[in-house]
């Protein structure tokens, strides 16, 4: 296996880790409007991801940085062609971080309610737009002979990509619902378990349509296995959630995300951005990659840094592993 193939796999792993981890905290952000009934319950939801949400975004920075260094042509075409949606995602992530930090800085109800609304929308919008972006990457976009994006913003809003956006939004919301069940106690835990079944059914229908569409267009035997794993693990996650086995349900919903992302990258390879104008103009792991020397240096750096990051994140989750409920929210916090 060539180094550019290795780095394609590593970038797929980084995106998988990002969607696995950031997926549930996007979902929790959406649930601040769908599940919480009062301010203490919203505080509980926010506290479940408070210690980890910023660490989860490290995976996005790593995926973007790895793409820039390993596949500069891919990075350039992607960020120039998808400039507006990616800028909107970036703005949402910035506002979302500010909202987490500033929501409880003042006691006024309007102040807190406005920041809570910001958390909801800045969780929902990226959860949708990431699916739209990856739907377009897999489907292909208008790339000319110079590897430049030749389409417009409206070209990105095609039925396949929009369905992909609905899938990621629903899947992340389901993942977040299961996470809330895992991390909370009392009434909010019971409501999260019931909501997980309803959200899971919607997710299953959307995901099945999207995965079968992808498989019929570009799939092979390996991607079909990933489809089967994704659908089976999603159904199993709903069964586990209904039985009150939140830990198992969370692992299975995470497996659904892993299998779905794997399926997309399997159908994409050896392309990194197919061209709908001419297949010969597609960006591939070969024509979009950096030099072998650059990839070699990157591999050594990744071998040293990646275990350190993973150990630190694992330690963070271990420290904040206990469940919380409204009884843990101080009376002075509204």
Short mmCIF file of C-alpha atoms in Angstrom, two decimals:
data_model
loop_
_atom_site.label_atom_id
_atom_site.label_comp_id
_atom_site.label_asym_id
_atom_site.label_seq_id
_atom_site.Cartn_x
_atom_site.Cartn_y
_atom_site.Cartn_z
CA UNK A 1 0.00 0.00 0.00
CA UNK A 2 1.36 3.40 -1.01
CA UNK A 3 1.63 6.22 1.53
CA UNK A 4 -1.09 8.25 -0.21
CA UNK A 5 -3.43 5.27 0.25
CA UNK A 6 -2.45 5.07 3.91
CA UNK A 7 -3.23 8.74 4.40
CA UNK A 8 -6.59 8.37 2.68
CA UNK A 9 -7.41 5.70 5.28
CA UNK A 10 -6.08 7.85 8.12
CA UNK A 11 -8.18 10.82 7.02
CA UNK A 12 -11.21 8.52 6.90
CA UNK A 13 -10.39 7.45 10.48
CA UNK A 14 -10.11 11.08 11.60
CA UNK A 15 -13.50 11.97 10.10
CA UNK A 16 -14.99 8.85 11.65
CA UNK A 17 -13.67 9.85 15.07
CA UNK A 18 -14.98 13.37 14.61
CA UNK A 19 -18.49 12.26 13.66
CA UNK A 20 -18.55 9.64 16.44
CA UNK A 21 -17.60 12.16 19.13
CA UNK A 22 -18.93 15.47 17.83
CA UNK A 23 -22.02 13.66 16.59
CA UNK A 24 -23.41 13.04 20.06
CA UNK A 25 -22.68 16.55 21.30
CA UNK A 26 -24.37 18.02 18.20
CA UNK A 27 -27.26 15.73 19.10
CA UNK A 28 -27.32 16.94 22.69
CA UNK A 29 -27.40 20.53 21.44
CA UNK A 30 -30.45 19.73 19.32
CA UNK A 31 -32.08 18.03 22.31
CA UNK A 32 -31.96 21.23 24.37
CA UNK A 33 -35.14 22.15 22.47
CA UNK A 34 -36.59 18.68 21.90
CA UNK A 35 -36.07 16.97 25.25
CA UNK A 36 -35.49 19.51 28.03
CA UNK A 37 -38.66 20.94 29.62
CA UNK A 38 -37.15 23.59 31.85
CA UNK A 39 -33.93 25.46 32.53
CA UNK A 40 -32.43 22.95 35.03
CA UNK A 41 -32.94 20.16 32.50
CA UNK A 42 -31.27 22.24 29.79
CA UNK A 43 -28.41 22.77 32.20
CA UNK A 44 -28.18 19.01 32.74
CA UNK A 45 -27.97 18.40 28.99
CA UNK A 46 -25.30 21.06 28.53
CA UNK A 47 -23.33 19.68 31.48
CA UNK A 48 -23.24 16.18 29.94
CA UNK A 49 -21.04 17.51 27.13
CA UNK A 50 -19.49 20.51 28.90
CA UNK A 51 -16.16 18.80 29.73
CA UNK A 52 -15.70 17.14 26.31
CA UNK A 53 -17.22 19.16 23.46
CA UNK A 54 -14.09 21.22 22.78
CA UNK A 55 -11.86 18.15 22.86
CA UNK A 56 -14.12 16.48 20.31
CA UNK A 57 -13.37 19.28 17.85
CA UNK A 58 -9.68 18.33 17.89
CA UNK A 59 -10.63 15.57 15.47
CA UNK A 60 -12.00 18.13 13.00
CA UNK A 61 -8.81 20.19 13.20
CA UNK A 62 -6.75 17.05 12.69
CA UNK A 63 -8.84 15.94 9.70
CA UNK A 64 -8.61 19.37 8.08
CA UNK A 65 -4.89 19.68 8.76
CA UNK A 66 -4.19 16.18 7.47
CA UNK A 67 -6.13 16.87 4.29
CA UNK A 68 -4.23 20.13 3.75
CA UNK A 69 -0.84 18.46 4.19
CA UNK A 70 -1.45 15.08 2.57
CA UNK A 71 -3.79 16.08 -0.27
CA UNK A 72 -3.34 19.81 -0.99
CA UNK A 73 -5.23 19.65 -4.31
CA UNK A 74 -8.21 18.05 -2.56
CA UNK A 75 -8.08 20.67 0.19
CA UNK A 76 -7.88 23.56 -2.29
CA UNK A 77 -10.75 22.35 -4.48
CA UNK A 78 -12.91 21.41 -1.51
CA UNK A 79 -12.53 24.67 0.39
CA UNK A 80 -12.89 26.86 -2.68
CA UNK A 81 -15.92 25.03 -4.05
CA UNK A 82 -17.64 24.53 -0.69
CA UNK A 83 -16.58 27.90 0.69
CA UNK A 84 -19.99 29.20 1.82
CA UNK A 85 -21.29 26.04 3.56
CA UNK A 86 -17.92 25.44 5.23
CA UNK A 87 -17.79 29.08 6.33
CA UNK A 88 -21.28 28.70 7.80
CA UNK A 89 -20.15 25.59 9.68
CA UNK A 90 -17.11 27.49 11.00
CA UNK A 91 -19.25 30.42 12.17
CA UNK A 92 -21.64 28.01 13.89
CA UNK A 93 -18.79 26.27 15.71
CA UNK A 94 -17.41 29.62 16.90
CA UNK A 95 -20.79 30.87 18.12
CA UNK A 96 -21.49 27.49 19.70
CA UNK A 97 -18.29 27.62 21.73
CA UNK A 98 -19.07 31.15 22.89
CA UNK A 99 -22.60 30.08 23.84
CA UNK A 100 -21.32 27.24 26.03
CA UNK A 101 -18.94 29.57 27.83
CA UNK A 102 -21.17 32.63 28.23
CA UNK A 103 -24.63 31.14 28.85
CA UNK A 104 -24.26 31.06 32.64
CA UNK A 105 -22.24 34.26 33.01
CA UNK A 106 -25.35 36.32 33.77
CA UNK A 107 -28.57 35.35 35.60
CA UNK A 108 -31.08 37.15 33.34
CA UNK A 109 -33.58 34.79 31.73
CA UNK A 110 -33.38 36.44 28.30
CA UNK A 111 -29.59 36.21 28.31
CA UNK A 112 -29.61 32.48 29.06
CA UNK A 113 -32.50 31.73 26.72
CA UNK A 114 -30.77 33.47 23.80
CA UNK A 115 -27.57 31.50 24.30
CA UNK A 116 -29.55 28.27 24.60
CA UNK A 117 -31.24 29.08 21.29
CA UNK A 118 -27.79 29.68 19.81
CA UNK A 119 -26.63 26.26 21.05
CA UNK A 120 -29.63 24.61 19.39
CA UNK A 121 -29.17 26.22 15.96
CA UNK A 122 -25.37 25.99 15.93
CA UNK A 123 -25.69 22.27 16.66
CA UNK A 124 -28.46 21.59 14.14
CA UNK A 125 -26.98 23.51 11.19
CA UNK A 126 -23.52 21.85 11.17
CA UNK A 127 -25.08 18.43 11.76
CA UNK A 128 -27.08 18.95 8.56
CA UNK A 129 -24.38 20.66 6.49
CA UNK A 130 -21.75 17.99 7.12
CA UNK A 131 -24.06 15.46 5.52
CA UNK A 132 -24.65 17.78 2.56
CA UNK A 133 -20.90 18.27 2.14
CA UNK A 134 -20.03 14.59 2.24
CA UNK A 135 -22.98 13.75 0.02
CA UNK A 136 -21.53 16.04 -2.64
CA UNK A 137 -18.01 14.69 -2.17
CA UNK A 138 -19.20 11.13 -2.76
CA UNK A 139 -21.65 11.97 -5.55
CA UNK A 140 -19.17 14.19 -7.35
CA UNK A 141 -19.20 17.86 -8.29
CA UNK A 142 -18.33 19.98 -11.31
CA UNK A 143 -14.53 19.93 -11.47
CA UNK A 144 -12.80 21.19 -14.61
CA UNK A 145 -9.55 20.07 -16.22
CA UNK A 146 -7.54 22.35 -13.91
CA UNK A 147 -9.08 20.70 -10.82
CA UNK A 148 -11.10 23.82 -10.04
CA UNK A 149 -14.70 23.73 -8.87
CA UNK A 150 -16.83 24.98 -11.78
CA UNK A 151 -20.26 24.91 -10.15
CA UNK A 152 -22.21 27.17 -7.83
CA UNK A 153 -23.72 26.96 -4.37
CA UNK A 154 -27.08 25.78 -5.72
CA UNK A 155 -25.36 22.80 -7.39
CA UNK A 156 -24.56 21.54 -3.90
CA UNK A 157 -28.25 21.49 -2.95
CA UNK A 158 -29.13 18.39 -4.96
CA UNK A 159 -31.53 15.69 -3.70
CA UNK A 160 -28.81 13.17 -2.85
CA UNK A 161 -26.78 15.66 -0.79
CA UNK A 162 -29.87 17.03 0.97
CA UNK A 163 -30.85 13.48 1.91
CA UNK A 164 -27.34 13.02 3.25
CA UNK A 165 -27.82 16.12 5.39
CA UNK A 166 -31.05 14.76 6.83
CA UNK A 167 -29.32 11.46 7.58
CA UNK A 168 -26.46 13.04 9.53
CA UNK A 169 -28.86 15.33 11.40
CA UNK A 170 -31.12 12.43 12.37
CA UNK A 171 -28.23 10.07 13.15
CA UNK A 172 -26.42 12.60 15.33
CA UNK A 173 -29.66 13.41 17.15
CA UNK A 174 -30.23 9.71 17.81
CA UNK A 175 -26.62 9.33 18.96
CA UNK A 176 -27.09 12.29 21.29
CA UNK A 177 -30.34 10.91 22.67
CA UNK A 178 -28.67 7.63 23.55
CA UNK A 179 -25.77 9.55 25.11
CA UNK A 180 -28.18 11.55 27.28
CA UNK A 181 -29.73 8.27 28.45
CA UNK A 182 -26.25 7.03 29.31
CA UNK A 183 -25.19 10.16 31.19
CA UNK A 184 -28.32 11.15 33.14
CA UNK A 185 -30.59 9.88 35.88
CA UNK A 186 -34.25 10.33 36.73
CA UNK A 187 -37.08 11.51 34.53
CA UNK A 188 -34.89 13.01 31.83
CA UNK A 189 -33.22 9.62 31.34
CA UNK A 190 -36.59 7.92 30.88
CA UNK A 191 -37.76 10.52 28.35
CA UNK A 192 -34.47 10.22 26.48
CA UNK A 193 -34.97 6.45 26.19
CA UNK A 194 -38.48 6.90 24.77
CA UNK A 195 -37.38 9.64 22.39
CA UNK A 196 -34.51 7.46 21.16
CA UNK A 197 -37.00 4.96 19.75
CA UNK A 198 -38.91 7.60 17.77
CA UNK A 199 -35.77 9.32 16.51
CA UNK A 200 -34.23 5.94 15.72
CA UNK A 201 -37.11 4.92 13.48
CA UNK A 202 -36.85 8.14 11.47
CA UNK A 203 -33.09 7.71 11.28
CA UNK A 204 -33.40 4.12 10.08
CA UNK A 205 -35.72 5.07 7.22
CA UNK A 206 -33.55 7.98 6.07
CA UNK A 207 -30.28 6.08 6.45
CA UNK A 208 -31.59 3.03 4.59
CA UNK A 209 -32.70 5.18 1.64
CA UNK A 210 -29.39 7.07 1.53
CA UNK A 211 -27.16 4.02 1.91
CA UNK A 212 -29.04 2.01 -0.72
CA UNK A 213 -28.89 4.97 -3.10
CA UNK A 214 -25.14 5.22 -2.57
CA UNK A 215 -24.67 1.47 -2.92
CA UNK A 216 -26.63 1.31 -6.17
CA UNK A 217 -24.60 4.15 -7.70
CA UNK A 218 -21.05 3.37 -6.59
CA UNK A 219 -21.05 0.41 -4.24
CA UNK A 220 -19.19 -2.90 -4.27
CA UNK A 221 -18.97 -5.91 -1.98
CA UNK A 222 -17.04 -4.13 0.76
CA UNK A 223 -19.42 -1.17 0.86
CA UNK A 224 -22.39 -3.56 0.96
CA UNK A 225 -20.95 -5.14 4.11
CA UNK A 226 -20.69 -1.66 5.63
CA UNK A 227 -24.35 -0.98 4.73
CA UNK A 228 -25.46 -4.18 6.44
CA UNK A 229 -23.40 -3.37 9.55
CA UNK A 230 -24.76 0.19 9.70
CA UNK A 231 -28.41 -0.84 9.43
CA UNK A 232 -28.07 -3.83 11.77
CA UNK A 233 -26.24 -1.83 14.45
CA UNK A 234 -28.83 0.97 14.27
CA UNK A 235 -31.68 -1.49 14.82
CA UNK A 236 -29.73 -3.17 17.63
CA UNK A 237 -29.10 0.25 19.22
CA UNK A 238 -32.84 0.93 19.32
CA UNK A 239 -33.48 -2.47 20.91
CA UNK A 240 -30.79 -1.85 23.52
CA UNK A 241 -32.13 1.63 24.26
CA UNK A 242 -35.63 0.27 24.77
CA UNK A 243 -34.24 -2.31 27.19
CA UNK A 244 -32.47 0.39 29.19
CA UNK A 245 -28.99 -0.79 28.16
CA UNK A 246 -27.69 2.68 27.37
CA UNK A 247 -24.02 1.73 27.30
CA UNK A 248 -24.63 -0.95 24.70
CA UNK A 249 -26.99 1.34 22.78
CA UNK A 250 -24.36 4.09 22.66
CA UNK A 251 -21.69 1.70 21.40
CA UNK A 252 -24.06 0.42 18.70
CA UNK A 253 -25.14 3.89 17.60
CA UNK A 254 -21.46 4.77 17.39
CA UNK A 255 -20.90 1.66 15.28
CA UNK A 256 -23.64 2.88 12.97
CA UNK A 257 -21.73 6.12 12.43
CA UNK A 258 -18.45 4.24 11.91
CA UNK A 259 -19.99 1.90 9.34
CA UNK A 260 -21.75 4.75 7.52
CA UNK A 261 -18.59 6.84 7.20
CA UNK A 262 -16.62 3.74 6.17
CA UNK A 263 -19.20 3.03 3.48
CA UNK A 264 -18.85 6.54 2.07
CA UNK A 265 -15.06 6.38 1.92
CA UNK A 266 -15.15 2.88 0.44
CA UNK A 267 -17.37 4.06 -2.39
CA UNK A 268 -15.17 7.15 -2.87
CA UNK A 269 -11.76 5.43 -3.16
CA UNK A 270 -9.53 5.86 -5.19
CA UNK A 271 -11.15 9.23 -5.87
CA UNK A 272 -11.15 11.99 -3.30
CA UNK A 273 -13.47 14.27 -5.30
CA UNK A 274 -15.05 12.81 -8.46
CA UNK A 275 -15.77 15.14 -11.37
CA UNK A 276 -19.26 15.03 -12.87
CA UNK A 277 -18.00 16.86 -15.98
CA UNK A 278 -15.40 14.29 -16.97
CA UNK A 279 -14.17 11.29 -14.95
CA UNK A 280 -10.63 12.01 -16.14
CA UNK A 281 -10.76 15.33 -14.30
CA UNK A 282 -11.51 13.71 -10.96
CA UNK A 283 -9.20 14.25 -8.02
CA UNK A 284 -7.70 10.95 -6.88
CA UNK A 285 -5.37 9.82 -4.10
CA UNK A 286 -2.59 9.92 -6.70
CA UNK A 287 -2.99 13.26 -8.45
CA UNK A 288 -4.12 15.17 -5.33
CA UNK A 289 -1.44 13.98 -2.90
CA UNK A 290 1.72 15.57 -1.59
CA UNK A 291 5.19 14.23 -2.30
CA UNK A 292 6.24 10.87 -0.82
CA UNK A 293 8.77 12.65 1.41
CA UNK A 294 6.06 14.92 2.87
CA UNK A 295 3.81 11.93 3.52
CA UNK A 296 6.68 10.07 5.19
CA UNK A 297 7.38 12.95 7.60
CA UNK A 298 3.66 13.25 8.34
CA UNK A 299 3.45 9.55 9.12
CA UNK A 300 6.19 9.78 11.75
CA UNK A 301 4.57 12.84 13.33
CA UNK A 302 1.17 11.15 13.42
CA UNK A 303 2.66 8.03 14.98
CA UNK A 304 3.96 10.12 17.90
CA UNK A 305 1.10 12.60 18.40
CA UNK A 306 -1.99 10.44 17.84
CA UNK A 307 -1.57 8.09 20.86
CA UNK A 308 -0.98 11.09 23.15
CA UNK A 309 -4.18 12.81 22.01
CA UNK A 310 -6.21 9.61 22.32
CA UNK A 311 -4.89 8.89 25.82
CA UNK A 312 -5.71 12.41 26.97
CA UNK A 313 -9.23 12.26 25.57
CA UNK A 314 -9.79 8.83 27.07
CA UNK A 315 -8.70 10.15 30.46
CA UNK A 316 -11.13 13.09 30.14
CA UNK A 317 -14.07 10.79 29.48
CA UNK A 318 -13.05 8.56 32.38
CA UNK A 319 -12.88 11.48 34.82
CA UNK A 320 -16.34 12.76 33.81
CA UNK A 321 -17.98 9.33 33.45
CA UNK A 322 -20.65 9.65 36.18
CA UNK A 323 -24.33 10.28 35.51
CA UNK A 324 -25.94 13.59 36.44
CA UNK A 325 -29.49 14.82 37.01
CA UNK A 326 -31.41 17.91 38.03
CA UNK A 327 -30.61 17.18 41.68
CA UNK A 328 -26.99 17.95 40.88
CA UNK A 329 -27.82 21.44 39.62
CA UNK A 330 -27.35 24.07 42.33
CA UNK A 331 -30.39 26.17 43.22
CA UNK A 332 -28.48 29.31 42.29
CA UNK A 333 -28.05 28.09 38.70
CA UNK A 334 -31.14 28.70 36.58
#
